[in-house]
GROMACS .gro file of C-alpha atoms in nm:
model
  363
    1UNK     CA    1  10.350  -2.514 -19.310
    2UNK     CA    2  10.195  -2.631 -19.635
    3UNK     CA    3   9.841  -2.498 -19.617
    4UNK     CA    4   9.549  -2.684 -19.766
    5UNK     CA    5   9.438  -2.362 -19.936
    6UNK     CA    6   9.527  -1.993 -19.916
    7UNK     CA    7   9.269  -1.784 -20.099
    8UNK     CA    8   9.444  -1.455 -20.025
    9UNK     CA    9   9.762  -1.579 -20.191
   10UNK     CA   10   9.567  -1.734 -20.477
   11UNK     CA   11   9.390  -1.410 -20.564
   12UNK     CA   12   9.711  -1.207 -20.535
   13UNK     CA   13   9.807  -1.359 -20.869
   14UNK     CA   14   9.511  -1.180 -21.028
   15UNK     CA   15   9.528  -0.875 -20.802
   16UNK     CA   16   9.608  -0.611 -21.063
   17UNK     CA   17   9.327  -0.718 -21.296
   18UNK     CA   18   9.078  -0.761 -21.012
   19UNK     CA   19   9.155  -0.417 -20.874
   20UNK     CA   20   9.123  -0.267 -21.221
   21UNK     CA   21   8.773  -0.407 -21.281
   22UNK     CA   22   8.672  -0.312 -20.926
   23UNK     CA   23   8.759   0.050 -20.998
   24UNK     CA   24   8.572   0.033 -21.328
   25UNK     CA   25   8.256  -0.104 -21.169
   26UNK     CA   26   8.282   0.151 -20.889
   27UNK     CA   27   8.311   0.434 -21.140
   28UNK     CA   28   8.025   0.303 -21.352
   29UNK     CA   29   7.794   0.300 -21.049
   30UNK     CA   30   7.577   0.016 -21.185
   31UNK     CA   31   7.585  -0.277 -20.944
   32UNK     CA   32   7.287  -0.502 -21.027
   33UNK     CA   33   7.195  -0.660 -21.364
   34UNK     CA   34   7.424  -0.450 -21.582
   35UNK     CA   35   7.665  -0.511 -21.865
   36UNK     CA   36   7.918  -0.697 -21.649
   37UNK     CA   37   7.664  -0.967 -21.572
   38UNK     CA   38   7.571  -0.997 -21.939
   39UNK     CA   39   7.936  -1.018 -22.037
   40UNK     CA   40   8.015  -1.297 -21.791
   41UNK     CA   41   7.700  -1.489 -21.881
   42UNK     CA   42   7.795  -1.482 -22.250
   43UNK     CA   43   8.154  -1.583 -22.175
   44UNK     CA   44   8.066  -1.871 -21.944
   45UNK     CA   45   7.796  -2.002 -22.179
   46UNK     CA   46   8.053  -2.007 -22.461
   47UNK     CA   47   8.309  -2.178 -22.237
   48UNK     CA   48   8.056  -2.448 -22.144
   49UNK     CA   49   7.943  -2.479 -22.508
   50UNK     CA   50   7.578  -2.400 -22.433
   51UNK     CA   51   7.343  -2.125 -22.544
   52UNK     CA   52   7.244  -1.968 -22.213
   53UNK     CA   53   7.393  -1.879 -21.876
   54UNK     CA   54   7.193  -1.716 -21.598
   55UNK     CA   55   7.402  -1.573 -21.315
   56UNK     CA   56   7.260  -1.621 -20.965
   57UNK     CA   57   7.360  -1.558 -20.607
   58UNK     CA   58   7.523  -1.893 -20.519
   59UNK     CA   59   7.535  -2.262 -20.602
   60UNK     CA   60   7.247  -2.366 -20.377
   61UNK     CA   61   7.022  -2.104 -20.535
   62UNK     CA   62   7.131  -2.223 -20.879
   63UNK     CA   63   7.016  -2.577 -20.800
   64UNK     CA   64   6.697  -2.460 -20.631
   65UNK     CA   65   6.593  -2.231 -20.916
   66UNK     CA   66   6.671  -2.496 -21.176
   67UNK     CA   67   6.437  -2.740 -21.001
   68UNK     CA   68   6.167  -2.473 -20.958
   69UNK     CA   69   6.192  -2.388 -21.329
   70UNK     CA   70   6.089  -2.745 -21.416
   71UNK     CA   71   5.736  -2.682 -21.279
   72UNK     CA   72   5.713  -3.029 -21.128
   73UNK     CA   73   5.416  -3.147 -20.921
   74UNK     CA   74   5.466  -3.072 -20.550
   75UNK     CA   75   5.648  -3.344 -20.358
   76UNK     CA   76   5.793  -3.503 -20.669
   77UNK     CA   77   6.076  -3.748 -20.607
   78UNK     CA   78   6.421  -3.639 -20.723
   79UNK     CA   79   6.703  -3.893 -20.751
   80UNK     CA   80   7.022  -3.760 -20.587
   81UNK     CA   81   7.351  -3.915 -20.471
   82UNK     CA   82   7.383  -4.004 -20.103
   83UNK     CA   83   7.746  -3.889 -20.114
   84UNK     CA   84   7.741  -3.518 -20.190
   85UNK     CA   85   7.760  -3.178 -20.027
   86UNK     CA   86   7.440  -3.104 -19.834
   87UNK     CA   87   7.343  -2.821 -20.075
   88UNK     CA   88   7.240  -3.077 -20.337
   89UNK     CA   89   6.979  -3.226 -20.105
   90UNK     CA   90   6.875  -2.892 -19.959
   91UNK     CA   91   6.794  -2.765 -20.308
   92UNK     CA   92   6.543  -3.048 -20.356
   93UNK     CA   93   6.377  -2.971 -20.023
   94UNK     CA   94   6.368  -2.595 -20.085
   95UNK     CA   95   6.205  -2.658 -20.423
   96UNK     CA   96   5.928  -2.853 -20.247
   97UNK     CA   97   6.031  -3.203 -20.347
   98UNK     CA   98   6.152  -3.531 -20.195
   99UNK     CA   99   6.519  -3.638 -20.222
  100UNK     CA  100   6.572  -4.007 -20.297
  101UNK     CA  101   6.929  -4.110 -20.218
  102UNK     CA  102   7.147  -4.345 -20.421
  103UNK     CA  103   7.469  -4.503 -20.293
  104UNK     CA  104   7.799  -4.406 -20.461
  105UNK     CA  105   8.015  -4.599 -20.701
  106UNK     CA  106   8.322  -4.666 -20.484
  107UNK     CA  107   8.553  -4.625 -20.784
  108UNK     CA  108   8.444  -4.266 -20.856
  109UNK     CA  109   8.246  -4.159 -20.544
  110UNK     CA  110   7.976  -4.035 -20.780
  111UNK     CA  111   7.623  -4.174 -20.803
  112UNK     CA  112   7.612  -4.545 -20.893
  113UNK     CA  113   7.399  -4.575 -21.210
  114UNK     CA  114   7.341  -4.943 -21.142
  115UNK     CA  115   7.130  -4.863 -20.834
  116UNK     CA  116   6.913  -4.587 -20.980
  117UNK     CA  117   6.639  -4.784 -21.154
  118UNK     CA  118   6.537  -4.975 -20.841
  119UNK     CA  119   6.462  -4.641 -20.671
  120UNK     CA  120   6.249  -4.497 -20.952
  121UNK     CA  121   5.877  -4.478 -20.873
  122UNK     CA  122   5.565  -4.326 -21.027
  123UNK     CA  123   5.653  -4.002 -20.844
  124UNK     CA  124   6.008  -3.975 -20.978
  125UNK     CA  125   6.045  -3.674 -21.204
  126UNK     CA  126   6.413  -3.586 -21.223
  127UNK     CA  127   6.766  -3.713 -21.184
  128UNK     CA  128   7.018  -3.478 -21.022
  129UNK     CA  129   7.372  -3.583 -21.113
  130UNK     CA  130   7.660  -3.444 -20.905
  131UNK     CA  131   8.011  -3.427 -21.057
  132UNK     CA  132   8.184  -3.454 -20.723
  133UNK     CA  133   8.544  -3.348 -20.655
  134UNK     CA  134   8.586  -3.244 -21.020
  135UNK     CA  135   8.514  -3.588 -21.173
  136UNK     CA  136   8.213  -3.617 -21.399
  137UNK     CA  137   7.949  -3.885 -21.370
  138UNK     CA  138   7.902  -4.154 -21.631
  139UNK     CA  139   7.676  -3.934 -21.841
  140UNK     CA  140   7.609  -4.189 -22.115
  141UNK     CA  141   7.434  -4.421 -21.871
  142UNK     CA  142   7.254  -4.139 -21.687
  143UNK     CA  143   7.118  -3.996 -22.012
  144UNK     CA  144   6.999  -4.343 -22.112
  145UNK     CA  145   6.815  -4.384 -21.779
  146UNK     CA  146   6.663  -4.035 -21.802
  147UNK     CA  147   6.532  -4.106 -22.151
  148UNK     CA  148   6.402  -4.451 -22.059
  149UNK     CA  149   6.193  -4.317 -21.769
  150UNK     CA  150   6.116  -3.973 -21.916
  151UNK     CA  151   6.305  -3.792 -21.639
  152UNK     CA  152   6.455  -3.446 -21.640
  153UNK     CA  153   6.832  -3.447 -21.600
  154UNK     CA  154   6.995  -3.173 -21.394
  155UNK     CA  155   7.372  -3.151 -21.344
  156UNK     CA  156   7.524  -3.025 -21.021
  157UNK     CA  157   7.856  -2.906 -21.164
  158UNK     CA  158   7.951  -2.695 -20.862
  159UNK     CA  159   8.289  -2.869 -20.838
  160UNK     CA  160   8.349  -2.943 -21.206
  161UNK     CA  161   8.422  -2.618 -21.392
  162UNK     CA  162   8.582  -2.726 -21.718
  163UNK     CA  163   8.568  -3.100 -21.653
  164UNK     CA  164   8.486  -3.318 -21.952
  165UNK     CA  165   8.334  -3.655 -22.028
  166UNK     CA  166   8.413  -3.792 -22.374
  167UNK     CA  167   8.543  -3.442 -22.459
  168UNK     CA  168   8.207  -3.278 -22.376
  169UNK     CA  169   8.206  -3.006 -22.111
  170UNK     CA  170   8.042  -3.048 -21.771
  171UNK     CA  171   7.700  -2.886 -21.763
  172UNK     CA  172   7.624  -2.932 -22.132
  173UNK     CA  173   7.453  -3.273 -22.103
  174UNK     CA  174   7.134  -3.214 -21.905
  175UNK     CA  175   6.827  -2.996 -21.927
  176UNK     CA  176   7.007  -2.752 -21.697
  177UNK     CA  177   7.324  -2.743 -21.491
  178UNK     CA  178   7.406  -2.553 -21.173
  179UNK     CA  179   7.746  -2.406 -21.084
  180UNK     CA  180   7.887  -2.256 -20.768
  181UNK     CA  181   8.163  -1.995 -20.782
  182UNK     CA  182   8.244  -2.016 -20.412
  183UNK     CA  183   8.591  -1.863 -20.361
  184UNK     CA  184   8.770  -2.198 -20.323
  185UNK     CA  185   8.638  -2.343 -20.650
  186UNK     CA  186   8.861  -2.376 -20.957
  187UNK     CA  187   8.663  -2.078 -21.089
  188UNK     CA  188   8.599  -1.883 -20.772
  189UNK     CA  189   8.449  -1.542 -20.711
  190UNK     CA  190   8.549  -1.313 -20.423
  191UNK     CA  191   8.226  -1.397 -20.243
  192UNK     CA  192   7.918  -1.605 -20.307
  193UNK     CA  193   7.814  -1.650 -20.671
  194UNK     CA  194   7.656  -1.912 -20.895
  195UNK     CA  195   7.498  -1.978 -21.233
  196UNK     CA  196   7.259  -2.202 -21.422
  197UNK     CA  197   7.336  -2.299 -21.780
  198UNK     CA  198   7.109  -2.455 -22.041
  199UNK     CA  199   7.045  -2.496 -22.412
  200UNK     CA  200   6.672  -2.430 -22.367
  201UNK     CA  201   6.539  -2.077 -22.407
  202UNK     CA  202   6.227  -2.148 -22.200
  203UNK     CA  203   6.437  -2.228 -21.895
  204UNK     CA  204   6.667  -1.929 -21.949
  205UNK     CA  205   6.373  -1.687 -21.967
  206UNK     CA  206   6.208  -1.837 -21.662
  207UNK     CA  207   6.529  -1.838 -21.458
  208UNK     CA  208   6.596  -1.473 -21.536
  209UNK     CA  209   6.253  -1.388 -21.398
  210UNK     CA  210   6.278  -1.623 -21.099
  211UNK     CA  211   6.607  -1.470 -20.984
  212UNK     CA  212   6.458  -1.119 -21.004
  213UNK     CA  213   6.141  -1.139 -20.790
  214UNK     CA  214   5.953  -1.310 -21.075
  215UNK     CA  215   5.992  -1.011 -21.306
  216UNK     CA  216   6.118  -0.987 -21.663
  217UNK     CA  217   6.002  -0.624 -21.692
  218UNK     CA  218   6.055  -0.370 -21.415
  219UNK     CA  219   5.765  -0.361 -21.168
  220UNK     CA  220   5.575  -0.630 -21.362
  221UNK     CA  221   5.570  -0.970 -21.188
  222UNK     CA  222   5.463  -1.280 -21.380
  223UNK     CA  223   5.541  -1.541 -21.116
  224UNK     CA  224   5.634  -1.589 -20.750
  225UNK     CA  225   6.002  -1.512 -20.767
  226UNK     CA  226   6.312  -1.479 -20.553
  227UNK     CA  227   6.598  -1.236 -20.504
  228UNK     CA  228   6.886  -1.451 -20.626
  229UNK     CA  229   7.080  -1.221 -20.860
  230UNK     CA  230   7.452  -1.230 -20.934
  231UNK     CA  231   7.586  -0.880 -20.877
  232UNK     CA  232   7.799  -0.682 -21.121
  233UNK     CA  233   8.113  -0.688 -20.911
  234UNK     CA  234   8.127  -1.068 -20.875
  235UNK     CA  235   8.045  -1.104 -21.245
  236UNK     CA  236   8.336  -0.875 -21.331
  237UNK     CA  237   8.573  -1.071 -21.106
  238UNK     CA  238   8.458  -1.397 -21.263
  239UNK     CA  239   8.521  -1.265 -21.615
  240UNK     CA  240   8.880  -1.197 -21.512
  241UNK     CA  241   8.935  -1.539 -21.357
  242UNK     CA  242   8.756  -1.731 -21.633
  243UNK     CA  243   9.046  -1.642 -21.862
  244UNK     CA  244   9.273  -1.847 -21.635
  245UNK     CA  245   9.044  -2.147 -21.574
  246UNK     CA  246   9.208  -2.380 -21.827
  247UNK     CA  247   9.550  -2.290 -21.684
  248UNK     CA  248   9.428  -2.357 -21.330
  249UNK     CA  249   9.277  -2.691 -21.431
  250UNK     CA  250   9.593  -2.796 -21.617
  251UNK     CA  251   9.811  -2.713 -21.315
  252UNK     CA  252   9.590  -2.912 -21.081
  253UNK     CA  253   9.592  -3.209 -21.322
  254UNK     CA  254   9.972  -3.203 -21.318
  255UNK     CA  255   9.983  -3.202 -20.937
  256UNK     CA  256   9.731  -3.489 -20.936
  257UNK     CA  257   9.951  -3.688 -21.175
  258UNK     CA  258  10.239  -3.659 -20.927
  259UNK     CA  259  10.021  -3.778 -20.639
  260UNK     CA  260   9.887  -4.067 -20.846
  261UNK     CA  261  10.230  -4.181 -20.959
  262UNK     CA  262  10.426  -4.157 -20.636
  263UNK     CA  263  10.186  -4.208 -20.344
  264UNK     CA  264  10.213  -4.559 -20.208
  265UNK     CA  265   9.934  -4.807 -20.264
  266UNK     CA  266   9.859  -4.790 -19.890
  267UNK     CA  267   9.637  -4.496 -19.984
  268UNK     CA  268   9.323  -4.541 -20.192
  269UNK     CA  269   9.375  -4.289 -20.471
  270UNK     CA  270   9.126  -4.142 -20.719
  271UNK     CA  271   9.077  -4.356 -21.025
  272UNK     CA  272   9.142  -4.198 -21.363
  273UNK     CA  273   8.993  -4.304 -21.695
  274UNK     CA  274   9.068  -4.182 -22.049
  275UNK     CA  275   8.702  -4.090 -22.105
  276UNK     CA  276   8.717  -3.840 -21.816
  277UNK     CA  277   8.910  -3.514 -21.798
  278UNK     CA  278   8.901  -3.450 -21.424
  279UNK     CA  279   8.972  -3.102 -21.290
  280UNK     CA  280   9.056  -3.207 -20.932
  281UNK     CA  281   8.868  -2.939 -20.743
  282UNK     CA  282   8.957  -3.177 -20.459
  283UNK     CA  283   9.219  -3.452 -20.457
  284UNK     CA  284   9.066  -3.702 -20.217
  285UNK     CA  285   9.239  -4.016 -20.097
  286UNK     CA  286   9.103  -4.272 -19.853
  287UNK     CA  287   9.272  -4.449 -19.564
  288UNK     CA  288   9.131  -4.669 -19.285
  289UNK     CA  289   9.318  -4.460 -19.027
  290UNK     CA  290   9.217  -4.125 -19.172
  291UNK     CA  291   9.208  -3.935 -18.843
  292UNK     CA  292   9.550  -4.061 -18.736
  293UNK     CA  293   9.688  -3.976 -19.080
  294UNK     CA  294   9.544  -3.627 -19.064
  295UNK     CA  295   9.698  -3.569 -18.721
  296UNK     CA  296  10.032  -3.709 -18.839
  297UNK     CA  297  10.037  -3.472 -19.136
  298UNK     CA  298   9.952  -3.162 -18.935
  299UNK     CA  299  10.231  -3.256 -18.695
  300UNK     CA  300  10.462  -3.257 -18.998
  301UNK     CA  301  10.340  -2.915 -19.111
  302UNK     CA  302  10.092  -3.030 -19.375
  303UNK     CA  303   9.732  -2.914 -19.358
  304UNK     CA  304   9.455  -3.128 -19.509
  305UNK     CA  305   9.075  -3.117 -19.534
  306UNK     CA  306   8.782  -3.359 -19.510
  307UNK     CA  307   8.508  -3.351 -19.772
  308UNK     CA  308   8.295  -3.437 -19.585
  309UNK     CA  309   8.311  -3.556 -19.221
  310UNK     CA  310   7.937  -3.630 -19.178
  311UNK     CA  311   7.717  -3.771 -19.457
  312UNK     CA  312   7.402  -3.574 -19.538
  313UNK     CA  313   7.161  -3.841 -19.413
  314UNK     CA  314   7.331  -3.827 -19.070
  315UNK     CA  315   7.310  -3.448 -19.037
  316UNK     CA  316   7.066  -3.334 -18.768
  317UNK     CA  317   6.886  -3.112 -19.018
  318UNK     CA  318   6.805  -3.406 -19.247
  319UNK     CA  319   6.763  -3.705 -19.015
  320UNK     CA  320   6.383  -3.691 -19.030
  321UNK     CA  321   6.393  -3.723 -19.409
  322UNK     CA  322   6.579  -4.054 -19.406
  323UNK     CA  323   6.445  -4.242 -19.101
  324UNK     CA  324   6.540  -4.609 -19.115
  325UNK     CA  325   6.753  -4.566 -19.428
  326UNK     CA  326   7.111  -4.689 -19.439
  327UNK     CA  327   7.388  -4.596 -19.681
  328UNK     CA  328   7.693  -4.796 -19.568
  329UNK     CA  329   7.910  -4.717 -19.871
  330UNK     CA  330   7.848  -4.347 -19.829
  331UNK     CA  331   7.935  -4.373 -19.459
  332UNK     CA  332   8.254  -4.566 -19.538
  333UNK     CA  333   8.369  -4.282 -19.764
  334UNK     CA  334   8.296  -4.019 -19.501
  335UNK     CA  335   8.493  -4.213 -19.238
  336UNK     CA  336   8.802  -4.259 -19.453
  337UNK     CA  337   8.822  -3.963 -19.696
  338UNK     CA  338   9.101  -3.707 -19.676
  339UNK     CA  339   9.160  -3.409 -19.909
  340UNK     CA  340   9.521  -3.327 -19.989
  341UNK     CA  341   9.661  -2.986 -20.088
  342UNK     CA  342   9.606  -2.922 -20.459
  343UNK     CA  343   9.559  -2.565 -20.574
  344UNK     CA  344   9.689  -2.321 -20.832
  345UNK     CA  345   9.940  -2.185 -20.579
  346UNK     CA  346  10.087  -2.521 -20.478
  347UNK     CA  347  10.419  -2.604 -20.640
  348UNK     CA  348  10.532  -2.945 -20.761
  349UNK     CA  349  10.810  -2.957 -20.502
  350UNK     CA  350  10.550  -2.915 -20.226
  351UNK     CA  351  10.355  -3.212 -20.361
  352UNK     CA  352  10.670  -3.424 -20.364
  353UNK     CA  353  10.732  -3.317 -20.004
  354UNK     CA  354  10.380  -3.419 -19.903
  355UNK     CA  355  10.421  -3.755 -20.076
  356UNK     CA  356  10.751  -3.823 -19.902
  357UNK     CA  357  10.594  -3.755 -19.562
  358UNK     CA  358  10.282  -3.959 -19.638
  359UNK     CA  359  10.478  -4.257 -19.764
  360UNK     CA  360  10.650  -4.276 -19.424
  361UNK     CA  361  10.319  -4.302 -19.241
  362UNK     CA  362  10.275  -4.641 -19.074
  363UNK     CA  363   9.960  -4.783 -18.922
   0.00000   0.00000   0.00000
């Protein structure tokens, strides 16, 4: 069986270092807001080429706190992609605002910049750009739109650790950017973890207080805050794995190149462009008979995934927010998308094996 992902096997490669820092943190006996958090924050900020990193509890909390830190009027409208993981939209709702969905560009599956301006109203305050599957959005156009309409620009870089657009790192374009370090990400913790990065000191100071009950000084509370801290142990694990992120990304790019070169044109493959350095958190192809293809592959001993089977606007939790709204392009992606194995532990020969099996699939 070729598994879609095997996190136990993946982390075995870092086992000695992870166990070492675990023992160090255990011996130190300081588990919340200590030197390990500060170390990782400094390292990740430097990696992303920004001034500040604020570690938080997970990716959803990173997005939520970033939006709260903007101090927008209640029920502001936030532009978000229709095709995204539900956390993007939940963050807008949790922050007390209204998500306004934009259909995807079918070439990249990211937000279509050409459809944004028609959805901007007098209540629009921010644009939330999602770098889905490890491919960055067209940031030049999004920055131009944000400036034209005086909108804040937030990046959801939860799937784009180390991705680049015109050689600039994901997360370094907007007012703030949110990351998830969910275990399956290219930079994954051993549990839930996240971060917000920014070049603005006012946001960094506010986020540090927001994540810690609204306090920047012990037992003194300046604002209504939350308990969304990144703990010392996950920070220590992330410092270990950050050293390998470029190696992980390079390996996944090589596996993607093999898929792109040898998979038949029967499958709609991700488009690549010289301006984008994709990191392939997910290698997603599309096929009109996705479900039959998935079943065929599992029968041949190849496990795949679907990101995602139900679009956000069709989820029971969100139906009331989008009554009467239709997003046919988004729904077409969700009906046909299939994620192929592509991780740091997959070998090139396994990818060739998958390709050989896929190329024999007939409708």
